[in-house]
Amino acid sequence: MRKKNINTDMPVLAYVFINTEAGRAFKVLEAVKKIEGVKDAHTITGIYDIVALVEAADLKDLGEKIVDRVQGVKGVERTVTAVVVE
Amino acid sequence: MRKKNINTDMPVLAYVFINTEAGRAFKVLEAVKKIEGVKDAHTITGIYDIVALVEAADLKDLGEKIVDRVQGVKGVERTVTAVVVE
Amino acid sequence: MRKKNINTDMPVLAYVFINTEAGRAFKVLEAVKKIEGVKDAHTITGIYDIVALVEAADLKDLGEKIVDRVQGVKGVERTVTAVVVE
Amino acid sequence: MRKKNINTDMPVLAYVFINTEAGRAFKVLEAVKKIEGVKDAHTITGIYDIVALVEAADLKDLGEKIVDRVQGVKGVERTVTAVVVE
Amino acid sequence: MRKKNINTDMPVLAYVFINTEAGRAFKVLEAVKKIEGVKDAHTITGIYDIVALVEAADLKDLGEKIVDRVQGVKGVERTVTAVVVE
Amino acid sequence: MRKKNINTDMPVLAYVFINTEAGRAFKVLEAVKKIEGVKDAHTITGIYDIVALVEAADLKDLGEKIVDRVQGVKGVERTVTAVVVE
Amino acid sequence: MRKKNINTDMPVLAYVFINTEAGRAFKVLEAVKKIEGVKDAHTITGIYDIVALVEAADLKDLGEKIVDRVQGVKGVERTVTAVVVE
Amino acid sequence: MRKKNINTDMPVLAYVFINTEAGRAFKVLEAVKKIEGVKDAHTITGIYDIVALVEAADLKDLGEKIVDRVQGVKGVERTVTAVVVE
C-alpha cells in the first residue's frame, strides 16, 4: 500500500497502556523496556498497570510492534494504544 | 409481544467492537471478515481491538450472529454491540 | 435498504441509563416516569443515576423517544441506551 | 452493628449487570432467570451482556445472592450491581 | 413497601466517589468533610477526584444525603455511590 | 486522493466517536456528514451517540480535521478517535 | 529538587480497588484484611468488588505491597490504586 | 510508622491525562507545556485529549500543581492523574 521511498520520516509516536496479570507488572515492565522502539516505560497507579512510550515507522509498524512484541510479553493481558497527534 | 407477520424487512445495522486475546487481533480480523453479514472490519487503536460493521435481519438475528459467529472466533474475548439508529 | 411494508410490529425494548445534573436525580425520575413508553424507572447507585425500561415501536422510534422526550427532561445530562436482544 | 429483630421488611431491589464468556450469553440468561429472587432478565446490547432485576431481603442477602448464585452460573465472568434507591 | 417496625438498625455504609469542576477538588473536600454522616474523605489520584465514606440510616437516606448535601456542594459535578455489602 | 510523491503518502482512516449534548444527536449527525473527509456516520446506541468514519491525509491532518471541524459542530461535547491500523 | 530534611515521615495512603473472580469476593476480602498495611476493607456494589484502604511507607512500597500481597491473594483478578493526595 | 531517615529526595513523577473542551486541545497543549514541572506533553487519540508527564516534589505538590496550574488552563475540563511507581 505504501510505495518504497527512501526517506519517509514520519515516525509515529504512541503511548501503549498495558494491563498485566495480577502480580506481574514489574516483570512485564522489565521485558517491555527491552523491546526495540520502546523509549520509556513505567508502572503507574490507576486503571492501567504500565505505560510505555513507543516509536514506530508508521501505523502498521505500530500495530505489529504492539501485537508481536509488547503483547507477546508473558503476563500482558491487554493493551490500549493512544497515538500521538502532536 | 410480537405479532406474527410475514414480511418484516427491517435489517439492523450495528457496530461490533471486539477485544481479542493479546497478540491475536490480526488473526481475528481475518476470520471476522469472512463471517456472513460483516460488511467492514478493521483493527483500531484505543480500547477496542477491532470494529466490525454488521448487518442482521433483526435484533434477535444480530444477537445470534454475534454470539454464534463473531464470539465463536478463536481469540475473541468479548464484544460490545452498538446498534445503528439512523 | 429497507423495503416498504405495511405491518412491522416489532416493538423494541431497551434500558435507558441516565445521568443527571448533580442534585436532580429524583426530579428527573418523576418526569421520566410520565413519558409514554417508559415502563419502569428507578434511581440507582453506581455510574448511572437512573435506569428506565422503555418500549418503542422500532429502533428509529426508540432514538426519537429518547432524544425528544427523555433527553428533553430538564436536568438530563446524557443517556446510554442498551437494546434488549432477548 | 445490626441488632436482632424479627421483622425488618426492607427488601432491596437491584440491577445486576452481567458479563459472560464469549458465546454464552443466552445460556447464562436461561440459568439466571431460574434463580430465586430474579424478577426479570434480558440479554442487551452494549457493555454488559445481561441485565437482571433482583430482589433481596437486605444488602447482605443481595451480596450473597449474587455471589453464590448468579456468579455461580457457568459462563458468568463478572457482575456489577446497582442498588435501587427509589 | 416497608412496614413499621420498632427496631431496624441497619445503617448503610457507602463510598461516594466525587468528580469536581477543574480546580475545585480541595475546596469541595473541605465542604464534604463537614457534612453530617461523612466519616472520612480524601482527594485521590485517578478517575475520581474525591472519595468519601458515608453512613446513612438506610438506602433512601443515603440517596437523599448524597443528592441533597454532597451534590449540593458548589463545584461537585457528579457522584458515583458504591454501597458497602460487608 | 493520494498523490504520488516520494515522501509520505499515508492516508489515515479513523473512527471518530462523538458525544453530543442531550437531544442534539440527530442534528449533529446531519452536520457531521457534510464535513469533508467523513465517509460514513451514524447515530448509535451505547456510550457514544455518533460514530463517523473519516479519512485524513495523515495524523496531524486527522487531529486538525477533528478539532477544527467535527468538534466545531454545535452540540458536540467530546470526541474519541480510534485510528485504523489495518 | 527536594531539599534534604531529617525527618520525612511521609507514609502514603491509597485506596486499592479490587476485582475478583466471580464468586470469590468474600473470601478475598477475608484474606486482604489480614495483609499488613491494610487498614480497612469492604465488599462494595458497583464496578469494583472490594475496596481496601492501605498505608505504605512510600510509592515504591505501595507498589510492592499491592503487587506482592494483595495481588497474590487467590481469586484477585486485577487492582486499581488511587493514591490519597490530601 | 516510617523511621526517621536523613535523606529522602523523592520527587514524584506522574502522567496527567487531560480532557479539554471540544476544539481546544491544541491550545491547551501549548499552555500546559509552559507549566513548570511539565516535562513532556502531547495530544493523543483515544479517551484522553492530552497526556502530560509531570514531576513534583511530593504527592501534595503534585495535587497542587495539577489543581492550581494544569486545571487552571482555559479549556481544561478534567484531569486524571496516574502516579509513576517505578
PDB file of N, CA and C in Angstrom, chain B residues 13-78:
ATOM      1  N   LEU B  13     -28.482  -2.576  11.284  1.00  0.00           N
ATOM      2  CA  LEU B  13     -27.043  -2.347  11.173  1.00  0.00           C
ATOM      3  C   LEU B  13     -26.478  -2.177  12.572  1.00  0.00           C
ATOM      4  N   ALA B  14     -25.262  -2.650  12.783  1.00  0.00           N
ATOM      5  CA  ALA B  14     -24.659  -2.473  14.100  1.00  0.00           C
ATOM      6  C   ALA B  14     -23.141  -2.486  13.990  1.00  0.00           C
ATOM      7  N   TYR B  15     -22.516  -1.773  14.895  1.00  0.00           N
ATOM      8  CA  TYR B  15     -21.072  -1.860  15.038  1.00  0.00           C
ATOM      9  C   TYR B  15     -20.784  -2.854  16.160  1.00  0.00           C
ATOM     10  N   VAL B  16     -19.889  -3.771  15.882  1.00  0.00           N
ATOM     11  CA  VAL B  16     -19.477  -4.727  16.904  1.00  0.00           C
ATOM     12  C   VAL B  16     -18.016  -4.430  17.246  1.00  0.00           C
ATOM     13  N   PHE B  17     -17.800  -4.018  18.490  1.00  0.00           N
ATOM     14  CA  PHE B  17     -16.449  -3.728  18.960  1.00  0.00           C
ATOM     15  C   PHE B  17     -15.919  -4.973  19.642  1.00  0.00           C
ATOM     16  N   ILE B  18     -14.726  -5.366  19.267  1.00  0.00           N
ATOM     17  CA  ILE B  18     -14.200  -6.667  19.676  1.00  0.00           C
ATOM     18  C   ILE B  18     -12.887  -6.510  20.430  1.00  0.00           C
ATOM     19  N   ASN B  19     -12.782  -7.174  21.560  1.00  0.00           N
ATOM     20  CA  ASN B  19     -11.486  -7.307  22.228  1.00  0.00           C
ATOM     21  C   ASN B  19     -11.008  -8.730  22.055  1.00  0.00           C
ATOM     22  N   THR B  20      -9.736  -8.830  21.740  1.00  0.00           N
ATOM     23  CA  THR B  20      -9.164 -10.149  21.496  1.00  0.00           C
ATOM     24  C   THR B  20      -8.102 -10.465  22.542  1.00  0.00           C
ATOM     25  N   GLU B  21      -7.747 -11.692  22.619  1.00  0.00           N
ATOM     26  CA  GLU B  21      -6.593 -12.058  23.434  1.00  0.00           C
ATOM     27  C   GLU B  21      -5.366 -11.317  22.908  1.00  0.00           C
ATOM     28  N   ALA B  22      -4.457 -10.996  23.806  1.00  0.00           N
ATOM     29  CA  ALA B  22      -3.244 -10.303  23.410  1.00  0.00           C
ATOM     30  C   ALA B  22      -2.552 -11.045  22.271  1.00  0.00           C
ATOM     31  N   GLY B  23      -2.244 -10.306  21.220  1.00  0.00           N
ATOM     32  CA  GLY B  23      -1.474 -10.878  20.126  1.00  0.00           C
ATOM     33  C   GLY B  23      -2.301 -11.556  19.041  1.00  0.00           C
ATOM     34  N   ARG B  24      -3.617 -11.504  19.157  1.00  0.00           N
ATOM     35  CA  ARG B  24      -4.421 -12.216  18.165  1.00  0.00           C
ATOM     36  C   ARG B  24      -5.303 -11.297  17.312  1.00  0.00           C
ATOM     37  N   ALA B  25      -5.151 -10.000  17.444  1.00  0.00           N
ATOM     38  CA  ALA B  25      -6.067  -9.093  16.740  1.00  0.00           C
ATOM     39  C   ALA B  25      -6.068  -9.310  15.227  1.00  0.00           C
ATOM     40  N   PHE B  26      -4.907  -9.459  14.636  1.00  0.00           N
ATOM     41  CA  PHE B  26      -4.872  -9.560  13.172  1.00  0.00           C
ATOM     42  C   PHE B  26      -5.494 -10.866  12.675  1.00  0.00           C
ATOM     43  N   LYS B  27      -5.260 -11.930  13.418  1.00  0.00           N
ATOM     44  CA  LYS B  27      -5.865 -13.205  13.008  1.00  0.00           C
ATOM     45  C   LYS B  27      -7.384 -13.192  13.201  1.00  0.00           C
ATOM     46  N   VAL B  28      -7.825 -12.609  14.287  1.00  0.00           N
ATOM     47  CA  VAL B  28      -9.273 -12.500  14.498  1.00  0.00           C
ATOM     48  C   VAL B  28      -9.886 -11.662  13.377  1.00  0.00           C
ATOM     49  N   LEU B  29      -9.222 -10.580  13.026  1.00  0.00           N
ATOM     50  CA  LEU B  29      -9.737  -9.712  11.950  1.00  0.00           C
ATOM     51  C   LEU B  29      -9.999 -10.503  10.676  1.00  0.00           C
ATOM     52  N   GLU B  30      -9.030 -11.303  10.301  1.00  0.00           N
ATOM     53  CA  GLU B  30      -9.193 -12.091   9.076  1.00  0.00           C
ATOM     54  C   GLU B  30     -10.412 -13.006   9.148  1.00  0.00           C
ATOM     55  N   ALA B  31     -10.599 -13.633  10.290  1.00  0.00           N
ATOM     56  CA  ALA B  31     -11.719 -14.558  10.446  1.00  0.00           C
ATOM     57  C   ALA B  31     -13.056 -13.817  10.480  1.00  0.00           C
ATOM     58  N   VAL B  32     -13.071 -12.682  11.165  1.00  0.00           N
ATOM     59  CA  VAL B  32     -14.320 -11.917  11.279  1.00  0.00           C
ATOM     60  C   VAL B  32     -14.778 -11.439   9.907  1.00  0.00           C
ATOM     61  N   LYS B  33     -13.823 -11.033   9.097  1.00  0.00           N
ATOM     62  CA  LYS B  33     -14.164 -10.517   7.762  1.00  0.00           C
ATOM     63  C   LYS B  33     -14.897 -11.549   6.904  1.00  0.00           C
ATOM     64  N   LYS B  34     -14.688 -12.801   7.216  1.00  0.00           N
ATOM     65  CA  LYS B  34     -15.308 -13.852   6.398  1.00  0.00           C
ATOM     66  C   LYS B  34     -16.718 -14.217   6.864  1.00  0.00           C
ATOM     67  N   ILE B  35     -17.131 -13.678   8.002  1.00  0.00           N
ATOM     68  CA  ILE B  35     -18.456 -14.029   8.523  1.00  0.00           C
ATOM     69  C   ILE B  35     -19.532 -13.339   7.693  1.00  0.00           C
ATOM     70  N   GLU B  36     -20.564 -14.092   7.370  1.00  0.00           N
ATOM     71  CA  GLU B  36     -21.666 -13.526   6.595  1.00  0.00           C
ATOM     72  C   GLU B  36     -22.337 -12.412   7.379  1.00  0.00           C
ATOM     73  N   GLY B  37     -22.594 -11.309   6.708  1.00  0.00           N
ATOM     74  CA  GLY B  37     -23.246 -10.189   7.372  1.00  0.00           C
ATOM     75  C   GLY B  37     -22.251  -9.119   7.812  1.00  0.00           C
ATOM     76  N   VAL B  38     -20.977  -9.467   7.867  1.00  0.00           N
ATOM     77  CA  VAL B  38     -19.944  -8.480   8.200  1.00  0.00           C
ATOM     78  C   VAL B  38     -19.614  -7.695   6.944  1.00  0.00           C
ATOM     79  N   LYS B  39     -19.850  -6.406   6.981  1.00  0.00           N
ATOM     80  CA  LYS B  39     -19.654  -5.587   5.794  1.00  0.00           C
ATOM     81  C   LYS B  39     -18.296  -4.895   5.776  1.00  0.00           C
ATOM     82  N   ASP B  40     -17.714  -4.716   6.932  1.00  0.00           N
ATOM     83  CA  ASP B  40     -16.460  -3.991   7.030  1.00  0.00           C
ATOM     84  C   ASP B  40     -15.853  -4.308   8.396  1.00  0.00           C
ATOM     85  N   ALA B  41     -14.547  -4.368   8.454  1.00  0.00           N
ATOM     86  CA  ALA B  41     -13.914  -4.642   9.747  1.00  0.00           C
ATOM     87  C   ALA B  41     -12.477  -4.141   9.710  1.00  0.00           C
ATOM     88  N   HIS B  42     -12.025  -3.576  10.825  1.00  0.00           N
ATOM     89  CA  HIS B  42     -10.672  -3.034  10.924  1.00  0.00           C
ATOM     90  C   HIS B  42     -10.116  -3.254  12.326  1.00  0.00           C
ATOM     91  N   THR B  43      -8.811  -3.413  12.406  1.00  0.00           N
ATOM     92  CA  THR B  43      -8.154  -3.273  13.709  1.00  0.00           C
ATOM     93  C   THR B  43      -7.978  -1.785  13.961  1.00  0.00           C
ATOM     94  N   ILE B  44      -8.180  -1.382  15.198  1.00  0.00           N
ATOM     95  CA  ILE B  44      -8.092   0.035  15.540  1.00  0.00           C
ATOM     96  C   ILE B  44      -7.295   0.243  16.817  1.00  0.00           C
ATOM     97  N   THR B  45      -6.824   1.466  16.999  1.00  0.00           N
ATOM     98  CA  THR B  45      -6.200   1.828  18.269  1.00  0.00           C
ATOM     99  C   THR B  45      -7.297   2.136  19.278  1.00  0.00           C
ATOM    100  N   GLY B  46      -6.937   2.153  20.545  1.00  0.00           N
ATOM    101  CA  GLY B  46      -7.897   2.517  21.584  1.00  0.00           C
ATOM    102  C   GLY B  46      -8.403   1.311  22.336  1.00  0.00           C
ATOM    103  N   ILE B  47      -9.510   1.482  23.030  1.00  0.00           N
ATOM    104  CA  ILE B  47      -9.914   0.451  23.986  1.00  0.00           C
ATOM    105  C   ILE B  47     -10.455  -0.816  23.333  1.00  0.00           C
ATOM    106  N   TYR B  48     -10.838  -0.740  22.078  1.00  0.00           N
ATOM    107  CA  TYR B  48     -11.249  -1.956  21.382  1.00  0.00           C
ATOM    108  C   TYR B  48     -10.179  -2.323  20.359  1.00  0.00           C
ATOM    109  N   ASP B  49     -10.065  -3.592  20.078  1.00  0.00           N
ATOM    110  CA  ASP B  49      -9.040  -4.035  19.135  1.00  0.00           C
ATOM    111  C   ASP B  49      -9.540  -4.043  17.699  1.00  0.00           C
ATOM    112  N   ILE B  50     -10.809  -4.357  17.532  1.00  0.00           N
ATOM    113  CA  ILE B  50     -11.388  -4.465  16.192  1.00  0.00           C
ATOM    114  C   ILE B  50     -12.782  -3.854  16.208  1.00  0.00           C
ATOM    115  N   VAL B  51     -13.148  -3.182  15.120  1.00  0.00           N
ATOM    116  CA  VAL B  51     -14.537  -2.773  14.946  1.00  0.00           C
ATOM    117  C   VAL B  51     -15.047  -3.399  13.651  1.00  0.00           C
ATOM    118  N   ALA B  52     -16.246  -3.981  13.734  1.00  0.00           N
ATOM    119  CA  ALA B  52     -16.872  -4.566  12.548  1.00  0.00           C
ATOM    120  C   ALA B  52     -18.247  -3.947  12.362  1.00  0.00           C
ATOM    121  N   LEU B  53     -18.566  -3.641  11.136  1.00  0.00           N
ATOM    122  CA  LEU B  53     -19.909  -3.171  10.812  1.00  0.00           C
ATOM    123  C   LEU B  53     -20.679  -4.374  10.288  1.00  0.00           C
ATOM    124  N   VAL B  54     -21.786  -4.704  10.944  1.00  0.00           N
ATOM    125  CA  VAL B  54     -22.530  -5.899  10.552  1.00  0.00           C
ATOM    126  C   VAL B  54     -23.971  -5.545  10.213  1.00  0.00           C
ATOM    127  N   GLU B  55     -24.575  -6.397   9.448  1.00  0.00           N
ATOM    128  CA  GLU B  55     -25.981  -6.226   9.105  1.00  0.00           C
ATOM    129  C   GLU B  55     -26.720  -7.510   9.449  1.00  0.00           C
ATOM    130  N   ALA B  56     -27.822  -7.356  10.155  1.00  0.00           N
ATOM    131  CA  ALA B  56     -28.603  -8.518  10.550  1.00  0.00           C
ATOM    132  C   ALA B  56     -30.049  -8.285  10.152  1.00  0.00           C
ATOM    133  N   ALA B  57     -30.800  -9.377  10.122  1.00  0.00           N
ATOM    134  CA  ALA B  57     -32.205  -9.269   9.720  1.00  0.00           C
ATOM    135  C   ALA B  57     -33.024  -8.543  10.774  1.00  0.00           C
ATOM    136  N   ASP B  58     -32.697  -8.770  12.029  1.00  0.00           N
ATOM    137  CA  ASP B  58     -33.394  -8.093  13.121  1.00  0.00           C
ATOM    138  C   ASP B  58     -32.542  -8.230  14.384  1.00  0.00           C
ATOM    139  N   LEU B  59     -33.038  -7.726  15.494  1.00  0.00           N
ATOM    140  CA  LEU B  59     -32.228  -7.713  16.713  1.00  0.00           C
ATOM    141  C   LEU B  59     -31.862  -9.128  17.180  1.00  0.00           C
ATOM    142  N   LYS B  60     -32.795 -10.038  17.053  1.00  0.00           N
ATOM    143  CA  LYS B  60     -32.529 -11.401  17.504  1.00  0.00           C
ATOM    144  C   LYS B  60     -31.447 -12.044  16.633  1.00  0.00           C
ATOM    145  N   ASP B  61     -31.561 -11.817  15.342  1.00  0.00           N
ATOM    146  CA  ASP B  61     -30.555 -12.318  14.418  1.00  0.00           C
ATOM    147  C   ASP B  61     -29.194 -11.676  14.719  1.00  0.00           C
ATOM    148  N   LEU B  62     -29.234 -10.411  15.088  1.00  0.00           N
ATOM    149  CA  LEU B  62     -27.997  -9.713  15.444  1.00  0.00           C
ATOM    150  C   LEU B  62     -27.343 -10.395  16.651  1.00  0.00           C
ATOM    151  N   GLY B  63     -28.164 -10.644  17.659  1.00  0.00           N
ATOM    152  CA  GLY B  63     -27.636 -11.307  18.850  1.00  0.00           C
ATOM    153  C   GLY B  63     -27.048 -12.664  18.512  1.00  0.00           C
ATOM    154  N   GLU B  64     -27.770 -13.396  17.705  1.00  0.00           N
ATOM    155  CA  GLU B  64     -27.281 -14.734  17.379  1.00  0.00           C
ATOM    156  C   GLU B  64     -26.082 -14.688  16.433  1.00  0.00           C
ATOM    157  N   LYS B  65     -26.110 -13.715  15.529  1.00  0.00           N
ATOM    158  CA  LYS B  65     -24.956 -13.592  14.634  1.00  0.00           C
ATOM    159  C   LYS B  65     -23.690 -13.320  15.439  1.00  0.00           C
ATOM    160  N   ILE B  66     -23.831 -12.408  16.421  1.00  0.00           N
ATOM    161  CA  ILE B  66     -22.662 -12.093  17.232  1.00  0.00           C
ATOM    162  C   ILE B  66     -22.280 -13.281  18.091  1.00  0.00           C
ATOM    163  N   VAL B  67     -23.241 -13.772  18.817  1.00  0.00           N
ATOM    164  CA  VAL B  67     -22.953 -14.839  19.765  1.00  0.00           C
ATOM    165  C   VAL B  67     -22.395 -16.075  19.056  1.00  0.00           C
ATOM    166  N   ASP B  68     -23.034 -16.460  18.009  1.00  0.00           N
ATOM    167  CA  ASP B  68     -22.666 -17.732  17.392  1.00  0.00           C
ATOM    168  C   ASP B  68     -21.464 -17.640  16.466  1.00  0.00           C
ATOM    169  N   ARG B  69     -21.259 -16.507  15.860  1.00  0.00           N
ATOM    170  CA  ARG B  69     -20.182 -16.448  14.857  1.00  0.00           C
ATOM    171  C   ARG B  69     -19.011 -15.573  15.268  1.00  0.00           C
ATOM    172  N   VAL B  70     -19.244 -14.298  15.539  1.00  0.00           N
ATOM    173  CA  VAL B  70     -18.117 -13.447  15.927  1.00  0.00           C
ATOM    174  C   VAL B  70     -17.491 -13.959  17.225  1.00  0.00           C
ATOM    175  N   GLN B  71     -18.332 -14.204  18.231  1.00  0.00           N
ATOM    176  CA  GLN B  71     -17.780 -14.670  19.508  1.00  0.00           C
ATOM    177  C   GLN B  71     -17.201 -16.072  19.395  1.00  0.00           C
ATOM    178  N   GLY B  72     -17.596 -16.777  18.358  1.00  0.00           N
ATOM    179  CA  GLY B  72     -17.059 -18.108  18.174  1.00  0.00           C
ATOM    180  C   GLY B  72     -15.669 -18.119  17.553  1.00  0.00           C
ATOM    181  N   VAL B  73     -15.207 -16.973  17.110  1.00  0.00           N
ATOM    182  CA  VAL B  73     -13.864 -16.903  16.518  1.00  0.00           C
ATOM    183  C   VAL B  73     -12.820 -17.088  17.614  1.00  0.00           C
ATOM    184  N   LYS B  74     -11.886 -17.939  17.365  1.00  0.00           N
ATOM    185  CA  LYS B  74     -10.826 -18.203  18.345  1.00  0.00           C
ATOM    186  C   LYS B  74     -10.047 -16.915  18.639  1.00  0.00           C
ATOM    187  N   GLY B  75      -9.936 -16.567  19.897  1.00  0.00           N
ATOM    188  CA  GLY B  75      -9.175 -15.388  20.265  1.00  0.00           C
ATOM    189  C   GLY B  75     -10.060 -14.205  20.610  1.00  0.00           C
ATOM    190  N   VAL B  76     -11.365 -14.309  20.357  1.00  0.00           N
ATOM    191  CA  VAL B  76     -12.289 -13.235  20.740  1.00  0.00           C
ATOM    192  C   VAL B  76     -12.581 -13.352  22.227  1.00  0.00           C
ATOM    193  N   GLU B  77     -12.320 -12.277  22.954  1.00  0.00           N
ATOM    194  CA  GLU B  77     -12.587 -12.316  24.394  1.00  0.00           C
ATOM    195  C   GLU B  77     -13.936 -11.716  24.749  1.00  0.00           C
ATOM    196  N   ARG B  78     -14.242 -10.587  24.173  1.00  0.00           N
ATOM    197  CA  ARG B  78     -15.575 -10.034  24.395  1.00  0.00           C
ATOM    198  C   ARG B  78     -15.944  -9.069  23.279  1.00  0.00           C
TER     199      ARG B  78
END
